[in-house]
Coordinates of C-alpha atoms and ligand atoms in Angstrom, one line a residue:
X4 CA 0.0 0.0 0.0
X5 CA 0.9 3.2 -0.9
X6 CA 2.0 4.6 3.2
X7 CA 1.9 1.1 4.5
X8 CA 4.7 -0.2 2.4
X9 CA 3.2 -1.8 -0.8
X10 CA 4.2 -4.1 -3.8
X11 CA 6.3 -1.7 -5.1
X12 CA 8.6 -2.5 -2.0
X13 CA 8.2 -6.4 -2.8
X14 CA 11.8 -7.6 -2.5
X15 CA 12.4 -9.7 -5.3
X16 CA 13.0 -12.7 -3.2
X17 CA 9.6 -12.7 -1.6
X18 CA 8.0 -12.4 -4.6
X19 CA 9.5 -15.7 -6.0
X20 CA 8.8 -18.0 -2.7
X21 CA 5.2 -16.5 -2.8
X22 CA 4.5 -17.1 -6.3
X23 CA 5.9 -20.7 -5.9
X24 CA 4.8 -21.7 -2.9
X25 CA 7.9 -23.1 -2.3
X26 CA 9.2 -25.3 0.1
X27 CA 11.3 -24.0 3.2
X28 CA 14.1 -26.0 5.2
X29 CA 11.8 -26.3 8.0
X30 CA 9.0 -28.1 5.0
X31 CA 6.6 -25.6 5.5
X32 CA 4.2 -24.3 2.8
X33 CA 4.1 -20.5 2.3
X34 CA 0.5 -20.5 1.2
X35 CA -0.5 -16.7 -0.6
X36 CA -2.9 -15.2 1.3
X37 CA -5.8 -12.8 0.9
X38 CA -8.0 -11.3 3.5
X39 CA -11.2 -10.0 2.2
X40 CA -13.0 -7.4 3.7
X41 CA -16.4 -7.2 2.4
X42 CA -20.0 -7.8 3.0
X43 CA -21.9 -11.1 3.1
X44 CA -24.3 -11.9 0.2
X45 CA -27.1 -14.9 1.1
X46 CA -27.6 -15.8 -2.5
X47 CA -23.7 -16.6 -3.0
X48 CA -23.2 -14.9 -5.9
X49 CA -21.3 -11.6 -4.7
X50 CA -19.4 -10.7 -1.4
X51 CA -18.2 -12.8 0.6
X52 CA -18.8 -15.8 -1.0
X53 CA -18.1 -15.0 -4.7
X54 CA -14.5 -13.3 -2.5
X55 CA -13.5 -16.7 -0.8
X56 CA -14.5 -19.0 -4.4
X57 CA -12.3 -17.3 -6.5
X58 CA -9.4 -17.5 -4.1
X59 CA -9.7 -20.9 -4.1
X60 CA -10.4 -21.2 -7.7
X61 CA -7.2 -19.3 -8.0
X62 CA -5.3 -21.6 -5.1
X63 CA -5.0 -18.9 -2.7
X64 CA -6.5 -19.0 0.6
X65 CA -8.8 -16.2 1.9
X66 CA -10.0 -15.0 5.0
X67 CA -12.8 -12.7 5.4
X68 CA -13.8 -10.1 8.0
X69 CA -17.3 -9.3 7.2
X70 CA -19.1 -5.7 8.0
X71 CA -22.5 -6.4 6.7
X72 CA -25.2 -9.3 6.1
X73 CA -27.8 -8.6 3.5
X74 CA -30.3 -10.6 2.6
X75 CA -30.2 -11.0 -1.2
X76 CA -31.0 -13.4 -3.8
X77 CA -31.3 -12.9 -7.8
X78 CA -34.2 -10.8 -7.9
X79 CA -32.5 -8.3 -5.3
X80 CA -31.7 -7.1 -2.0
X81 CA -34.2 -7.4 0.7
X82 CA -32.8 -5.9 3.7
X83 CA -29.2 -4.8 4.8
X84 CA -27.9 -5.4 8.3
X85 CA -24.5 -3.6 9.0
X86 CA -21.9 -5.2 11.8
X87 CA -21.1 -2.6 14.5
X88 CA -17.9 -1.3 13.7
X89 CA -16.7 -2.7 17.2
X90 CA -17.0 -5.7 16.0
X91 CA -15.3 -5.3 12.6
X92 CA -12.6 -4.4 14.2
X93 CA -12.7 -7.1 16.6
X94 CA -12.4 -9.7 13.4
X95 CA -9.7 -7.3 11.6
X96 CA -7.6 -7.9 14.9
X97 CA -8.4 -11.3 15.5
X98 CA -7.0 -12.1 11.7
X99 CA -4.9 -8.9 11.2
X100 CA -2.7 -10.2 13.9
X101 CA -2.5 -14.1 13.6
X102 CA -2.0 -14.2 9.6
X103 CA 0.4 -13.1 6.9
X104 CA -1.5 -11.4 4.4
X105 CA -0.1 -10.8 0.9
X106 CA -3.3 -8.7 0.0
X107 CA -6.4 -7.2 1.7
X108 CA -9.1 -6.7 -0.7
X109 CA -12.2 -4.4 0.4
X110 CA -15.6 -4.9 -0.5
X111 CA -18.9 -3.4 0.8
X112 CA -18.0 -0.7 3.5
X113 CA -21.0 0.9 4.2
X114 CA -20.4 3.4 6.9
X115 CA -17.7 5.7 7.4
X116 CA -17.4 4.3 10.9
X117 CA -16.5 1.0 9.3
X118 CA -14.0 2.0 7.1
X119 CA -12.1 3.9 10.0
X120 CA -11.9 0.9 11.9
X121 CA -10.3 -0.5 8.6
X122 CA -7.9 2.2 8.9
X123 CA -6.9 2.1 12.2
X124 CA -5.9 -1.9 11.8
X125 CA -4.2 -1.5 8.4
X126 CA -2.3 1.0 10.5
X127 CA -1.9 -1.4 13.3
X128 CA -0.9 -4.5 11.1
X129 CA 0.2 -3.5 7.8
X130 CA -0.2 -5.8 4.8
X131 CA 1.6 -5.4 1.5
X132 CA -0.9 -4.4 -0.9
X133 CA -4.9 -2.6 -0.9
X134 CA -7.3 -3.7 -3.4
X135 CA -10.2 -1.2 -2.8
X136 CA -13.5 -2.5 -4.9
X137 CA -15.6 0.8 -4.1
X138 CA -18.9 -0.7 -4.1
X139 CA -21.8 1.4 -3.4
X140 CA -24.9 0.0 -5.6
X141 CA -26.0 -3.7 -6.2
X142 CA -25.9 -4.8 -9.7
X143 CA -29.9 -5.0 -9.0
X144 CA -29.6 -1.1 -7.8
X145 CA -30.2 -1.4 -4.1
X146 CA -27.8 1.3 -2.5
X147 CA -24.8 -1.1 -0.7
X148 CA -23.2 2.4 0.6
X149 CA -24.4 5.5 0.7
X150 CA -22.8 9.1 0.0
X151 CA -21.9 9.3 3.6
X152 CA -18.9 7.5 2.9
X153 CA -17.8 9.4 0.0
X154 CA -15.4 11.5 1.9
X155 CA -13.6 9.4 3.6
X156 CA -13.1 6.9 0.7
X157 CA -11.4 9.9 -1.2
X158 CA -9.8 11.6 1.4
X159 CA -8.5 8.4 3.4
X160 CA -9.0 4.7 1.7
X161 CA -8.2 5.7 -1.9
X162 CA -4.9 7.4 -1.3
X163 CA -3.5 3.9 0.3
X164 CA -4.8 1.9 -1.9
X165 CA -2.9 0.2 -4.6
X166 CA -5.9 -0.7 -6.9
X167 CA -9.4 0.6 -7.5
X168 CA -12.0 -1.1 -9.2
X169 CA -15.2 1.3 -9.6
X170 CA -17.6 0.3 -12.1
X171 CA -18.5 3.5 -14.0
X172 CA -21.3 4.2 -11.4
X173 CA -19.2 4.4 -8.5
X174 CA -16.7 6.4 -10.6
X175 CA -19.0 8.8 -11.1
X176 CA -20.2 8.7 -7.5
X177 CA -16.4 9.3 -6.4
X178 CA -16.4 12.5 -8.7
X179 CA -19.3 14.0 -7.8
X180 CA -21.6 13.1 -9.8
X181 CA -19.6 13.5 -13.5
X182 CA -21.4 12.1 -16.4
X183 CA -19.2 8.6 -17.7
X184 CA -20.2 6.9 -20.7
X185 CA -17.9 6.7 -23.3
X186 CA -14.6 5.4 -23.5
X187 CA -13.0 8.9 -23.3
X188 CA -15.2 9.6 -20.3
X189 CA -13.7 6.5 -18.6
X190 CA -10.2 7.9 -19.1
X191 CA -10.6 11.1 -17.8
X192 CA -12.5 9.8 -14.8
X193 CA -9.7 7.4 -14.1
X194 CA -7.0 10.0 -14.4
X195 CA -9.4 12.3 -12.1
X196 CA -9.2 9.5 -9.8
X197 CA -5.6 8.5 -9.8
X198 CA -5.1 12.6 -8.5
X199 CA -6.9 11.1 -5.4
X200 CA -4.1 8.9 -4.3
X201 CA -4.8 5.7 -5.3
X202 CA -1.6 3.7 -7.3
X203 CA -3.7 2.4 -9.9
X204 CA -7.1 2.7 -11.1
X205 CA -9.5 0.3 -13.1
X206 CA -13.0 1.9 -14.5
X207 CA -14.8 -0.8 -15.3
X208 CA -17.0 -0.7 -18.2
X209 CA -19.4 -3.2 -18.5
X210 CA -22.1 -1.3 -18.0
X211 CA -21.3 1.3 -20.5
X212 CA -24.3 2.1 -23.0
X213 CA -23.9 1.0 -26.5
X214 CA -20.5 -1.3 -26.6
X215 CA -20.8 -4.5 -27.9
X216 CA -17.6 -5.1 -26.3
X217 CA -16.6 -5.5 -22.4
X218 CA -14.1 -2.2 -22.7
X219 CA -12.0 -1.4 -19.2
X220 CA -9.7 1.4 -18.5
X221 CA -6.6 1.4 -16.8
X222 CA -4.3 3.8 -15.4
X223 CA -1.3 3.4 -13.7
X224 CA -0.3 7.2 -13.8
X225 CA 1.5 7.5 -16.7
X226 CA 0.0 4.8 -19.3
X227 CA -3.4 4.2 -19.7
X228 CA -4.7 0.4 -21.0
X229 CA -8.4 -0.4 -23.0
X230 CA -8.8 -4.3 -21.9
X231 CA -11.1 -5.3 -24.2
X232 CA -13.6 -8.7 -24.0
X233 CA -16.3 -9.8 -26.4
X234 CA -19.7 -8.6 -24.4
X235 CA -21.2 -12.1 -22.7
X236 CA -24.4 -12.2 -23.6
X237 CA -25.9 -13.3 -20.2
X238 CA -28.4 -12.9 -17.3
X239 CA -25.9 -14.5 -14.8
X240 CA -23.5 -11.3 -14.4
X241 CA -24.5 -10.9 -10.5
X242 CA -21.3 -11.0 -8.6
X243 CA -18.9 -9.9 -11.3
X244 CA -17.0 -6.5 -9.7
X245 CA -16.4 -8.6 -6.5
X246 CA -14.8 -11.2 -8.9
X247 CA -12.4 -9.1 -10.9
X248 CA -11.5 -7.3 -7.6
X249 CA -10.8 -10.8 -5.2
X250 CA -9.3 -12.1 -8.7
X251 CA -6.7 -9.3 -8.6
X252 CA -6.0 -9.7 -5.0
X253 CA -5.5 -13.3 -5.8
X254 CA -2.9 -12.8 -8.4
X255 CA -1.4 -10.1 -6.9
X256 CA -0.9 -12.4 -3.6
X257 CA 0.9 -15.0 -5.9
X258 CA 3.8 -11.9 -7.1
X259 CA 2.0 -10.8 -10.2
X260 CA 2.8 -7.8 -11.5
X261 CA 0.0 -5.2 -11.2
X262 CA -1.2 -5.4 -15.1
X263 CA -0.6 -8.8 -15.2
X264 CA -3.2 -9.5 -12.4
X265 CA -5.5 -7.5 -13.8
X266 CA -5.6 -9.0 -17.4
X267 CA -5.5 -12.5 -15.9
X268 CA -8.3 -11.0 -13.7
X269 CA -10.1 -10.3 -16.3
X270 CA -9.7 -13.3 -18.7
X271 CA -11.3 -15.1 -15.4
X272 CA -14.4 -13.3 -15.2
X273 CA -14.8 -13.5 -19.0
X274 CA -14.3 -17.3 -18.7
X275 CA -17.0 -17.7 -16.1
X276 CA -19.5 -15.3 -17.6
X277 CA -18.6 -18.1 -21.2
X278 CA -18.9 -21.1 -19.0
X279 CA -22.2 -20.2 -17.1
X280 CA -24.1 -18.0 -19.3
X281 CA -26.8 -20.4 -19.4
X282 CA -26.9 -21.8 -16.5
X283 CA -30.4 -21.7 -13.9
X284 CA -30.0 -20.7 -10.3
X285 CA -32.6 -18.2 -9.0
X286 CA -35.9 -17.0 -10.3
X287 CA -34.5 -13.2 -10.7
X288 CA -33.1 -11.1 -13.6
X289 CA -29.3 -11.4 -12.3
X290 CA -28.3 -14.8 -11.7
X291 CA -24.6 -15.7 -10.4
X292 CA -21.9 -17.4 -12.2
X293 CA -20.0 -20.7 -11.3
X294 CA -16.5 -19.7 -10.3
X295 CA -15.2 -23.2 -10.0
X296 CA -15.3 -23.2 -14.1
X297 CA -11.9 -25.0 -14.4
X298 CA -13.3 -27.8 -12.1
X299 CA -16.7 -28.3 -13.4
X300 CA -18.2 -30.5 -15.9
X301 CA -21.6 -31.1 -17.3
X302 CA -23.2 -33.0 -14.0
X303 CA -24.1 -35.5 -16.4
X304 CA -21.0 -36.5 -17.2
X305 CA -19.8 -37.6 -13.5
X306 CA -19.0 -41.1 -13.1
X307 CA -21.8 -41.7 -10.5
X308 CA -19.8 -44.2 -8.4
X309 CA -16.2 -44.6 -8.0
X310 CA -13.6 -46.6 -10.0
X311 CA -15.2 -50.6 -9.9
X312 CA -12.3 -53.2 -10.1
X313 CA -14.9 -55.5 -12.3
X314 CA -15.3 -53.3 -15.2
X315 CA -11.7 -54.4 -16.0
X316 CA -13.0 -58.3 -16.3
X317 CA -12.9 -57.6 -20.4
X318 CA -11.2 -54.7 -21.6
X319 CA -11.1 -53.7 -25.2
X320 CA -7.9 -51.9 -26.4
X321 CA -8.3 -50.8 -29.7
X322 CA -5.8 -50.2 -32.4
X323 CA -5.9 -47.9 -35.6
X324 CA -3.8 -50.1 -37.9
X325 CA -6.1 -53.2 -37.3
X326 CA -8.6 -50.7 -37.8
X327 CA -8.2 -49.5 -41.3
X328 CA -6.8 -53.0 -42.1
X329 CA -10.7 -54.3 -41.8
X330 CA -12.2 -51.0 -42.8
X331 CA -13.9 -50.0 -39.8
X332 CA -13.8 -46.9 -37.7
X333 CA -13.0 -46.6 -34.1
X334 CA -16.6 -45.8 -33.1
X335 CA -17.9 -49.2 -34.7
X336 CA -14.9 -50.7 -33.0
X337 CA -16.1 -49.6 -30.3
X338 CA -19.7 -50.2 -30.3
X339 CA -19.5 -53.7 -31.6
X340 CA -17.2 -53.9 -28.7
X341 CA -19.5 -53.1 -26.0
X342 CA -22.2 -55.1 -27.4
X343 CA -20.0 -58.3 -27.8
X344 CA -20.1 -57.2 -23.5
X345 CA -16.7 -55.5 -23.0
X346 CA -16.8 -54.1 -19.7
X347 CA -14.1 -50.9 -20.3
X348 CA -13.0 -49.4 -23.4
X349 CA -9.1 -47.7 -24.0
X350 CA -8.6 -46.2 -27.1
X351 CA -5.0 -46.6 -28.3
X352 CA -4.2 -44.8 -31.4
X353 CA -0.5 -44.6 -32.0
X354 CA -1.1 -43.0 -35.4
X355 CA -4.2 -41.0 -35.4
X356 CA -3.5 -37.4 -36.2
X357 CA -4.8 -35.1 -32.5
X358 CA -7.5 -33.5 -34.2
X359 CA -9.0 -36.3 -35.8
X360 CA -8.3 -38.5 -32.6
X361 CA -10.2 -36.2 -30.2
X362 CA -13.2 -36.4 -32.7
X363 CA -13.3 -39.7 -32.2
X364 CA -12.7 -39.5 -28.9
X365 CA -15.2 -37.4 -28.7
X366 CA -18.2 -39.9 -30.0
X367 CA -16.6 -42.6 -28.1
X368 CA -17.5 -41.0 -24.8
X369 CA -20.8 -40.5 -25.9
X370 CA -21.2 -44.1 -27.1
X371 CA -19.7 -45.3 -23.5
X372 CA -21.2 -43.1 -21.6
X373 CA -24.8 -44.1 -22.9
X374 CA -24.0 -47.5 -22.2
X375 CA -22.8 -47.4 -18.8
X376 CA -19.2 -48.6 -20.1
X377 CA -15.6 -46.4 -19.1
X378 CA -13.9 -44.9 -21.9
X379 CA -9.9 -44.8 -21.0
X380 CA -7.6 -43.1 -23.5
X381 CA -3.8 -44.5 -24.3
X382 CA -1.1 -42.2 -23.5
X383 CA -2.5 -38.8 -24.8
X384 CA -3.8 -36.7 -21.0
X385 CA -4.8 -33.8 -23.5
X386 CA -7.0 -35.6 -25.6
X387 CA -8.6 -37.5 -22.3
X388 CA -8.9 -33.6 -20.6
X389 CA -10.4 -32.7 -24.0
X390 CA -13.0 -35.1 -24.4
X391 CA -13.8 -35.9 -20.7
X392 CA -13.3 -39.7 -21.2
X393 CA -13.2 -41.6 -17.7
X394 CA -9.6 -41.6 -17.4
X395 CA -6.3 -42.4 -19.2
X396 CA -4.0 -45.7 -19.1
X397 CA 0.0 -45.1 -19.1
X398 CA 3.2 -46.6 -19.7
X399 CA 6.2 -46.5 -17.4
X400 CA 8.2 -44.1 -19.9
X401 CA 4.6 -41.8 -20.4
X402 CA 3.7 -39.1 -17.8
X403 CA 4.1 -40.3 -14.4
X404 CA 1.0 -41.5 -12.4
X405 CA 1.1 -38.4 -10.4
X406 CA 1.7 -35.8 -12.6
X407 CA -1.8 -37.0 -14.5
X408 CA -2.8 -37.5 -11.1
X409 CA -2.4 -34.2 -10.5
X410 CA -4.1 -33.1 -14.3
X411 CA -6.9 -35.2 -14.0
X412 CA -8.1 -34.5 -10.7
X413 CA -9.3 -37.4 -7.7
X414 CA -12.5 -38.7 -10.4
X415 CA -10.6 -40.0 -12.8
X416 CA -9.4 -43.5 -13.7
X417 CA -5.6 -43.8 -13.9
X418 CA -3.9 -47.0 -15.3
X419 CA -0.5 -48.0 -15.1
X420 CA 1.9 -51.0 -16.4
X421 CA 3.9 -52.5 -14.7
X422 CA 6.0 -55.1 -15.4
X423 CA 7.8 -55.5 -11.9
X424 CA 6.9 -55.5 -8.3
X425 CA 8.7 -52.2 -7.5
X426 CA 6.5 -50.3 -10.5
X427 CA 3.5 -51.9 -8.6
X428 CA 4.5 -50.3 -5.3
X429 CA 4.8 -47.3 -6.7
X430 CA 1.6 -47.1 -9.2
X431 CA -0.1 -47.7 -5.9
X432 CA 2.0 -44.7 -4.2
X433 CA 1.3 -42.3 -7.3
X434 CA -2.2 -42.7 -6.9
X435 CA -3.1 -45.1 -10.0
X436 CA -6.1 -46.9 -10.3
X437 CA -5.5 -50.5 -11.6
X438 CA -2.4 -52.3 -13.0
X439 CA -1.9 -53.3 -16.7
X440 CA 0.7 -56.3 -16.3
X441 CA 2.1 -57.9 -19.4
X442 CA 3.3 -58.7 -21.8
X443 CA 2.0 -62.1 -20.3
X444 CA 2.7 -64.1 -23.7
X445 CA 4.3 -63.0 -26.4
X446 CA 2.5 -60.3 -28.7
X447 CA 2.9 -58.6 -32.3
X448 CA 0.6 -56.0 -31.4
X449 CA 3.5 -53.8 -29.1
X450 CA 7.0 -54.5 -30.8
X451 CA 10.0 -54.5 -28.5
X452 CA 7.8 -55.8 -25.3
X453 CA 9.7 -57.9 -22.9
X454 CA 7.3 -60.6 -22.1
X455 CA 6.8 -61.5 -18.1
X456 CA 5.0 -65.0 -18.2
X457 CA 2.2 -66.0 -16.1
X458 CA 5.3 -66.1 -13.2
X459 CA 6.2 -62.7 -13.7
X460 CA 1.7 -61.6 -13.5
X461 CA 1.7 -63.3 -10.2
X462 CA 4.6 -61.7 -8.8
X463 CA 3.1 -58.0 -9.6
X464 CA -0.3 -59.1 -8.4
X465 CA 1.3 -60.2 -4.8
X466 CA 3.6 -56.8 -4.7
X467 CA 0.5 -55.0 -5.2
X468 CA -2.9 -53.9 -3.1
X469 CA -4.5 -52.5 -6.6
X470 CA -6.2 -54.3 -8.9
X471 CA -4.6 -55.7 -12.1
X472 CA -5.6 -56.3 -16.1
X473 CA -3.2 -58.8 -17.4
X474 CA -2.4 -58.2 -21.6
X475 CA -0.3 -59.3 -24.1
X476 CA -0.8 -61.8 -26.3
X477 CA -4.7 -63.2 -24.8
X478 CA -7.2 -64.5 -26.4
X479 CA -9.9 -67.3 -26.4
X480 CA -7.5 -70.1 -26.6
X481 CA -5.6 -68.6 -23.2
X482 CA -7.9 -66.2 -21.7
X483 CA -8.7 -69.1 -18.9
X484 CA -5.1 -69.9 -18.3
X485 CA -4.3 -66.3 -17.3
X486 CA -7.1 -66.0 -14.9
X487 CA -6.5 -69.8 -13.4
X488 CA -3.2 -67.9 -11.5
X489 CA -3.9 -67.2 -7.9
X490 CA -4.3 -63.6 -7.4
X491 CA -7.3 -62.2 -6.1
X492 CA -6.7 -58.9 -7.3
X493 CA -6.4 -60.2 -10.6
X494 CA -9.6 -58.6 -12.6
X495 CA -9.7 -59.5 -15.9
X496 CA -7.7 -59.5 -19.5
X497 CA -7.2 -56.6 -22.2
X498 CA -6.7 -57.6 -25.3
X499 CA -6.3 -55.7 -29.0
X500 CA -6.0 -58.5 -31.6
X501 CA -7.9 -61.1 -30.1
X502 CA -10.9 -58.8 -30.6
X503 CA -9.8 -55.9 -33.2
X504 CA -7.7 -58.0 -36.0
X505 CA -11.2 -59.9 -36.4
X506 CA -13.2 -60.0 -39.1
X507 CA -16.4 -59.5 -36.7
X508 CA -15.4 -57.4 -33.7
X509 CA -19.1 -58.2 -32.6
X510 CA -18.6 -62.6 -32.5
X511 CA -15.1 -62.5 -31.0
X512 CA -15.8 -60.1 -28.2
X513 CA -19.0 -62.5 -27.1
X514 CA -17.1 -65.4 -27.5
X515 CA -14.2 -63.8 -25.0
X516 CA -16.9 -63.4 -22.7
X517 CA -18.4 -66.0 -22.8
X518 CA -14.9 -68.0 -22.1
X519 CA -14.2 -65.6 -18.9
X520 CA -16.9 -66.5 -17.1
X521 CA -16.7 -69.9 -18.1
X522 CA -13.5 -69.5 -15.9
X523 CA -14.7 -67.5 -13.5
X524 CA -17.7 -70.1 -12.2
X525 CA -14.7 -72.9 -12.9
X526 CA -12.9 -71.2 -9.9
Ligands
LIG14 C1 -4.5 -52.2 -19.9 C2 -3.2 -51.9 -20.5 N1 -2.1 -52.3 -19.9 C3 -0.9 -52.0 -20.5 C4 -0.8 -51.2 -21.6 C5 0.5 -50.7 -22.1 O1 0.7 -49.4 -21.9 P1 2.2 -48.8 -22.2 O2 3.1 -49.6 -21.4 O3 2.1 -47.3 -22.1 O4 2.3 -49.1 -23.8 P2 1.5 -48.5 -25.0 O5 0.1 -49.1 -24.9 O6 1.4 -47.0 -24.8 O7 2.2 -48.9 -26.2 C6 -2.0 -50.7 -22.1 N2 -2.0 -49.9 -23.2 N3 -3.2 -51.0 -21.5
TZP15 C1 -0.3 -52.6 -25.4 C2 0.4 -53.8 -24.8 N1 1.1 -53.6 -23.7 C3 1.6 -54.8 -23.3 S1 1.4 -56.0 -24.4 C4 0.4 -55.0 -25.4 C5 -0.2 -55.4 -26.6 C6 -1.4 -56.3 -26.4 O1 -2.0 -56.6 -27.7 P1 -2.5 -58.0 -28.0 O2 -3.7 -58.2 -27.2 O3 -2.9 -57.9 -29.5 O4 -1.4 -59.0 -27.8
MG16 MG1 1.9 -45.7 -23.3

């Protein structure tokens, strides 16, 4: 902050252990942290809660210290109930003085009693950047904070702060009432602004008259930036100047740069406004938006249950070459597959060119997915993010277990091979799902694959607590001596030839199936 010792006195060094959370000697985390001063919305969508979502969207933790409840859904506000200032400042002190904070970010202050008590503790405990979001007026138009706080927000709070984000309302508001709504208006408000102290100032635009695009101005004193956005056509925009505002604090707290935080800030909001401009919540004009954007899926496509160990009792690889060898696409493949009754699909396609592969991918999880059947792809994590397929299945010299662990996030299937006990060890360590063991018998399907024998199966089923798919080289005429070993974790076979270098996909598959549970009620 500007008198409290801001980020323009960041030393370089903190910068870097904050924005990689590094590790110390000691092991201990340095987590970036925001506090969020602000007031509490019921329907989720703004203060508070939209302030402590997108830190954690954003992997930063957030506290909040909250000086008003309203009572508020998407048709409005209903009523307004303001926290005596004694007690504000009873919650700034009680977090002021136990945690680090990178940022504090200010939201609904609606008294000028509260925003002394602000003062005082900033003076108290200071932090190392302000992020002042000057809200006065509900998106719906209910007044948040009245005129009576003007003067001490420009004589006081904006002259420490190192950001402000008024929309072009509350920029007007701040200059008395000036008229704002063109582009060139913006600028000149924000320069009238930036006289008042602050270090940077952002005029937000969306709700400027006749732009098809989302235009913001800022000023940093001596250059002024237009960050321009395509105009989301949407009623879900309820919560989107509290969004920007954490958002910055959020970056800022990891060692952004101040510009750099804000266009990341912005590219965020844009995103969620794309991601959730149809979605349903409330009966109002303004709905909210669905921070967690990077997390969420179409409900739909959940797995409803977690990972089964059975679906890997017959598991169809497929294979491009035998593919166009028999003239068929993957999606027949596929389907003839699951109706010959394989229990879980992995598309392996060595050769397939990524746009046409995700295509297919594409369709295959549809197929799957209306079938009740997992869809796994072979080696490619982008084209299994891409397509949402259930999970992917890797090699020991393809991205290691927890890295896609990491990518895919806890819903997901991960697969592993393993050809020794150690590897089993650690597929369980990295967080993999199942074992692929093989080759069991020798295969022409995988050149240059060091065949392991039924001996070498059993000895990575006993190293291992996670369930295992034996391949290489199965088929009808083996398929029972493979699951005769004595492994209880041993699930099932995958196979590629046996079932894809077939004339009929559709007969093979059944008669597979039929053979494995044969050997399943034989022991
Ligand atoms: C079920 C199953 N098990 C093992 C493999 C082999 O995977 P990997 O070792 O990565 O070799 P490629 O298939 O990528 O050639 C598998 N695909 N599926
Ligand atoms: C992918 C793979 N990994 C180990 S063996 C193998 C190939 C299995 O193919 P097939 O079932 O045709 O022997
Ligand atoms: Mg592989």
């Amino acid at each position: 902050m500007n008198s409290l010792g801001g980020i323009r006195s960041w030393p370089a060094s903190w910068r870097s252990t904050t924005a990689s959370m590094t590790t110390t000697t000691e092991s201990v985390r340095k987590v970036a942290q925001v506090l969020t001063v602000a007031g509490s919305d019921s329907g989720a969508g703004a203060g508070i809660q939209a302030d402590l979502k997108v830190c954690a969207a954003r992997g930063v933790y957030c506290a909040s210290v909250i000086t008003a409840v309203t009572a508020q859904n998407t048709r409005g506000v209903q009523s307004v109930h303001l926290l005596p200032p004694q007690f504000v400042s009873e919650q700034l002190k009680s977090v002021l003085s136990d945690f680090e904070f990178d940022v504090v970010k200010t939201g609904m202050l609606a008294s000028p009693e509260i925003v002394e008590v602000l003062l005082q503790n900033l003076s108290d405990f200071p932090v190392r950047a302000l992020v002042v979001d000057p809200v006065m007026v509900s998106t719906s138009g209910h007044v948040l904070a009245g005129s009576s706080v003007l003067s001490i927000f420009r004589e006081r709070l904006l002259p420490i702060a190192d950001i402000i984000t008024p929309n072009v309302k509350e920029a007007s508001a701040l200059l008395g009432g000036v008229r704002i709504e063109t582009v060139a208006e913006m600028r000149s408000a924000a320069k009238s602004l930036h006289e008042m102290g602050p270090r940077v100032v952002l005029v937000k635009g969306g709700d400027l008259p006749d732009s098809s695009d989302s235009v913001d101005v800022y000023f940093d004193g001596k250059e002024f930036h237009e960050l321009r956005s395509p105009r989301v056509a949407t009623r879900n925009t309820h919560g989107t100047g509290c969004t920007l505002a954490s958002c910055i604090a959020a970056e800022l707290a990891k060692g952004s740069s101040m510009l750099s935080a804000v266009k990341v800030a912005k590219r965020f909001v844009d995103n969620a406004l794309n991601y959730s401009k149809d979605i349903a919540i409330g009966s109002g004009k303004q709905g909210p938006f669905d921070h967690f954007l990077g997390l969420k899926k179409d409900p739909q496509s959940y797995r409803c249950s977690a990972f089964n160990p059975d679906d890997l009792f017959l598991y169809a690889v497929t294979d491009s070459r035998m593919n166009q060898k028999w003239n068929r696409s993957i999606v027949d493949a596929v389907k003839a597959a699951i109706e010959g009754g394989a229990t879980i699909i992995q598309l392996r396609e060595k050769e397939a060119e990524t746009r046409v592969f995700l295509e297919e991918a594409k369709s295959c999880v549809e197929i799957c997915r209306s079938h009740g059947v997992c869809l796994l792809i072979n080696d490619r994590i982008d084209i299994a993010l891409a397509c949402d397929a259930d999970g992917v299945h890797v090699g020991q010299s393809d991205m290691p277990v927890d890295l896609v662990r990491s990518l895919l996030g806890p819903d997901k299937i991960i697969g592993v091979s393993c050809k020794t006990p150690e590897q089993a060890h650690q597929a369980w360590k990295d967080g993999a799902d199942y074992i692929g063991s093989g080759g069991v018998f020798p295969t022409n399907t995988k050149a240059n694959n060091r065949t392991i024998g039924l001996d070498g199966l059993g000895e990575v089923c006993k190293a291992s607590k996670l369930p295992v798919v034996a391949i290489g080289g199965i088929g009808i005429s083996n398929a029972e001596s493979v699951m005769r070993i004595d492994a209880p974790n041993l699930k099932g076979v995958a196979v590629v030839s046996a079932l894809f270098d077939q004339e009929c996909v559709l007969t093979q598959t059944k008669k597979l199936h039929k053979t494995l549970k044969e050997s399943k009620t034989e022991h």
